[in-house]
Amino acid sequence: MRILLVEDEPDMAALLRSALEKHDFVTDHAPSIEIAREAIEMVAHDLVILDRQLGDGDGASLIAFLRKKRPNVPIVVLSARGSADDRVEGLNLGADDYLPKPFVVSELVARLRAILRRPSQVASKPLSLGNLAFDLNQGEVFVHGERLDLPRREYLVLESLMRRAGRTVRRNLLEEEVYGSDDEIQSNSLEAHISRLRRKLADAGASVIIHPVRGVGYLLKLT
């Protein structure tokens, strides 16, 4: 899942990015309304976290723009403006949830997962190919019914490939879905993640293989 975080306070942004990445979310950070608009135009995010008090205006002004460009994207507002009137205003403007600051990060993550579990956002049935199953709701991978624990990057690679099983996934698309916009990507990072993932799938007895398509990307298919 890819999240756009609109937050101008550097320490808060760093805290949230770190917490979200621990829960397998790829996070793009926009510190202003202007940069957020550019990000919304360029990337189809799965969810947007939005602060209201930004340096260049009220973040709530982005809600109408988001609803026009990405009608179905969930929006969660985080704000020090936490009065009942502020919360009602944010929800009436079109936000899906409104969490006043200060907040507990674990509660935020729980709210995000609850929103993303809604039928309109996430398929209720796991993806499957051969004996490999990928539960999008719980963020879990199973081989022969046994859970396969994967580090975050490998999990995200597999999620991207599973969503497009049987089709070649271009390298640039994989990188977009595995890394945030602020992440530094080494030239061989993606290949290293895929190599480790391929080995773990084989060791677990998975009936699938990640096949490289020279000069294009990768393909997940049955062995």
JSON list of N, CA, C and O in Angstrom, two decimals, residues 134 155-165 169-170 173-175 177-178:
[
{"chain": "A", "resi": 134, "resn": "PHE", "atom": "N", "xyz": [-1.76, -14.76, -0.77]},
{"chain": "A", "resi": 134, "resn": "PHE", "atom": "CA", "xyz": [-1.38, -13.44, -0.28]},
{"chain": "A", "resi": 134, "resn": "PHE", "atom": "C", "xyz": [-2.63, -12.77, 0.26]},
{"chain": "A", "resi": 134, "resn": "PHE", "atom": "O", "xyz": [-3.54, -12.42, -0.49]},
{"chain": "A", "resi": 155, "resn": "TYR", "atom": "N", "xyz": [8.25, -8.20, 0.97]},
{"chain": "A", "resi": 155, "resn": "TYR", "atom": "CA", "xyz": [6.79, -8.30, 1.01]},
{"chain": "A", "resi": 155, "resn": "TYR", "atom": "C", "xyz": [6.17, -7.40, -0.06]},
{"chain": "A", "resi": 155, "resn": "TYR", "atom": "O", "xyz": [5.25, -7.79, -0.78]},
{"chain": "A", "resi": 156, "resn": "LEU", "atom": "N", "xyz": [6.67, -6.17, -0.19]},
{"chain": "A", "resi": 156, "resn": "LEU", "atom": "CA", "xyz": [6.12, -5.23, -1.16]},
{"chain": "A", "resi": 156, "resn": "LEU", "atom": "C", "xyz": [6.39, -5.67, -2.59]},
{"chain": "A", "resi": 156, "resn": "LEU", "atom": "O", "xyz": [5.56, -5.49, -3.48]},
{"chain": "A", "resi": 157, "resn": "VAL", "atom": "N", "xyz": [7.57, -6.23, -2.82]},
{"chain": "A", "resi": 157, "resn": "VAL", "atom": "CA", "xyz": [7.87, -6.78, -4.16]},
{"chain": "A", "resi": 157, "resn": "VAL", "atom": "C", "xyz": [6.87, -7.88, -4.51]},
{"chain": "A", "resi": 157, "resn": "VAL", "atom": "O", "xyz": [6.29, -7.90, -5.60]},
{"chain": "A", "resi": 158, "resn": "LEU", "atom": "N", "xyz": [6.66, -8.80, -3.56]},
{"chain": "A", "resi": 158, "resn": "LEU", "atom": "CA", "xyz": [5.76, -9.91, -3.81]},
{"chain": "A", "resi": 158, "resn": "LEU", "atom": "C", "xyz": [4.32, -9.42, -4.01]},
{"chain": "A", "resi": 158, "resn": "LEU", "atom": "O", "xyz": [3.59, -9.93, -4.86]},
{"chain": "A", "resi": 159, "resn": "GLU", "atom": "N", "xyz": [3.91, -8.42, -3.23]},
{"chain": "A", "resi": 159, "resn": "GLU", "atom": "CA", "xyz": [2.56, -7.88, -3.39]},
{"chain": "A", "resi": 159, "resn": "GLU", "atom": "C", "xyz": [2.37, -7.32, -4.80]},
{"chain": "A", "resi": 159, "resn": "GLU", "atom": "O", "xyz": [1.36, -7.59, -5.47]},
{"chain": "A", "resi": 160, "resn": "SER", "atom": "N", "xyz": [3.34, -6.56, -5.28]},
{"chain": "A", "resi": 160, "resn": "SER", "atom": "CA", "xyz": [3.25, -5.99, -6.61]},
{"chain": "A", "resi": 160, "resn": "SER", "atom": "C", "xyz": [3.17, -7.08, -7.68]},
{"chain": "A", "resi": 160, "resn": "SER", "atom": "O", "xyz": [2.36, -7.00, -8.61]},
{"chain": "A", "resi": 161, "resn": "LEU", "atom": "N", "xyz": [4.00, -8.11, -7.54]},
{"chain": "A", "resi": 161, "resn": "LEU", "atom": "CA", "xyz": [4.00, -9.20, -8.52]},
{"chain": "A", "resi": 161, "resn": "LEU", "atom": "C", "xyz": [2.72, -10.02, -8.44]},
{"chain": "A", "resi": 161, "resn": "LEU", "atom": "O", "xyz": [2.18, -10.45, -9.47]},
{"chain": "A", "resi": 162, "resn": "MET", "atom": "N", "xyz": [2.22, -10.28, -7.22]},
{"chain": "A", "resi": 162, "resn": "MET", "atom": "CA", "xyz": [1.01, -11.07, -7.06]},
{"chain": "A", "resi": 162, "resn": "MET", "atom": "C", "xyz": [-0.20, -10.36, -7.66]},
{"chain": "A", "resi": 162, "resn": "MET", "atom": "O", "xyz": [-1.10, -11.00, -8.24]},
{"chain": "A", "resi": 163, "resn": "ARG", "atom": "N", "xyz": [-0.26, -9.06, -7.53]},
{"chain": "A", "resi": 163, "resn": "ARG", "atom": "CA", "xyz": [-1.38, -8.31, -8.10]},
{"chain": "A", "resi": 163, "resn": "ARG", "atom": "C", "xyz": [-1.40, -8.41, -9.63]},
{"chain": "A", "resi": 163, "resn": "ARG", "atom": "O", "xyz": [-2.44, -8.20, -10.24]},
{"chain": "A", "resi": 164, "resn": "ARG", "atom": "N", "xyz": [-0.26, -8.73, -10.21]},
{"chain": "A", "resi": 164, "resn": "ARG", "atom": "CA", "xyz": [-0.15, -8.81, -11.67]},
{"chain": "A", "resi": 164, "resn": "ARG", "atom": "C", "xyz": [0.39, -10.17, -12.10]},
{"chain": "A", "resi": 164, "resn": "ARG", "atom": "O", "xyz": [1.13, -10.27, -13.09]},
{"chain": "A", "resi": 165, "resn": "ALA", "atom": "N", "xyz": [0.06, -11.21, -11.34]},
{"chain": "A", "resi": 165, "resn": "ALA", "atom": "CA", "xyz": [0.57, -12.55, -11.63]},
{"chain": "A", "resi": 165, "resn": "ALA", "atom": "C", "xyz": [0.29, -12.94, -13.08]},
{"chain": "A", "resi": 165, "resn": "ALA", "atom": "O", "xyz": [-0.81, -12.73, -13.60]},
{"chain": "A", "resi": 169, "resn": "VAL", "atom": "N", "xyz": [5.91, -7.24, -14.97]},
{"chain": "A", "resi": 169, "resn": "VAL", "atom": "CA", "xyz": [5.84, -5.99, -14.22]},
{"chain": "A", "resi": 169, "resn": "VAL", "atom": "C", "xyz": [7.14, -5.22, -14.49]},
{"chain": "A", "resi": 169, "resn": "VAL", "atom": "O", "xyz": [8.23, -5.71, -14.21]},
{"chain": "A", "resi": 170, "resn": "ARG", "atom": "N", "xyz": [7.01, -4.04, -15.04]},
{"chain": "A", "resi": 170, "resn": "ARG", "atom": "CA", "xyz": [8.18, -3.25, -15.38]},
{"chain": "A", "resi": 170, "resn": "ARG", "atom": "C", "xyz": [8.97, -2.86, -14.13]},
{"chain": "A", "resi": 170, "resn": "ARG", "atom": "O", "xyz": [8.40, -2.61, -13.08]},
{"chain": "A", "resi": 173, "resn": "LEU", "atom": "N", "xyz": [7.95, 0.37, -12.37]},
{"chain": "A", "resi": 173, "resn": "LEU", "atom": "CA", "xyz": [6.72, 0.26, -11.59]},
{"chain": "A", "resi": 173, "resn": "LEU", "atom": "C", "xyz": [6.99, -0.44, -10.26]},
{"chain": "A", "resi": 173, "resn": "LEU", "atom": "O", "xyz": [6.49, -0.02, -9.21]},
{"chain": "A", "resi": 174, "resn": "LEU", "atom": "N", "xyz": [7.81, -1.49, -10.29]},
{"chain": "A", "resi": 174, "resn": "LEU", "atom": "CA", "xyz": [8.17, -2.17, -9.05]},
{"chain": "A", "resi": 174, "resn": "LEU", "atom": "C", "xyz": [8.86, -1.21, -8.08]},
{"chain": "A", "resi": 174, "resn": "LEU", "atom": "O", "xyz": [8.55, -1.18, -6.88]},
{"chain": "A", "resi": 175, "resn": "GLU", "atom": "N", "xyz": [9.78, -0.43, -8.59]},
{"chain": "A", "resi": 175, "resn": "GLU", "atom": "CA", "xyz": [10.49, 0.52, -7.73]},
{"chain": "A", "resi": 175, "resn": "GLU", "atom": "C", "xyz": [9.53, 1.55, -7.14]},
{"chain": "A", "resi": 175, "resn": "GLU", "atom": "O", "xyz": [9.65, 1.93, -5.97]},
{"chain": "A", "resi": 177, "resn": "GLU", "atom": "N", "xyz": [6.47, 1.09, -6.36]},
{"chain": "A", "resi": 177, "resn": "GLU", "atom": "CA", "xyz": [5.60, 0.48, -5.36]},
{"chain": "A", "resi": 177, "resn": "GLU", "atom": "C", "xyz": [6.37, -0.05, -4.15]},
{"chain": "A", "resi": 177, "resn": "GLU", "atom": "O", "xyz": [5.77, -0.33, -3.12]},
{"chain": "A", "resi": 178, "resn": "VAL", "atom": "N", "xyz": [7.68, -0.15, -4.28]},
{"chain": "A", "resi": 178, "resn": "VAL", "atom": "CA", "xyz": [8.49, -0.69, -3.18]},
{"chain": "A", "resi": 178, "resn": "VAL", "atom": "C", "xyz": [9.19, 0.42, -2.40]},
{"chain": "A", "resi": 178, "resn": "VAL", "atom": "O", "xyz": [9.42, 0.29, -1.19]}
]
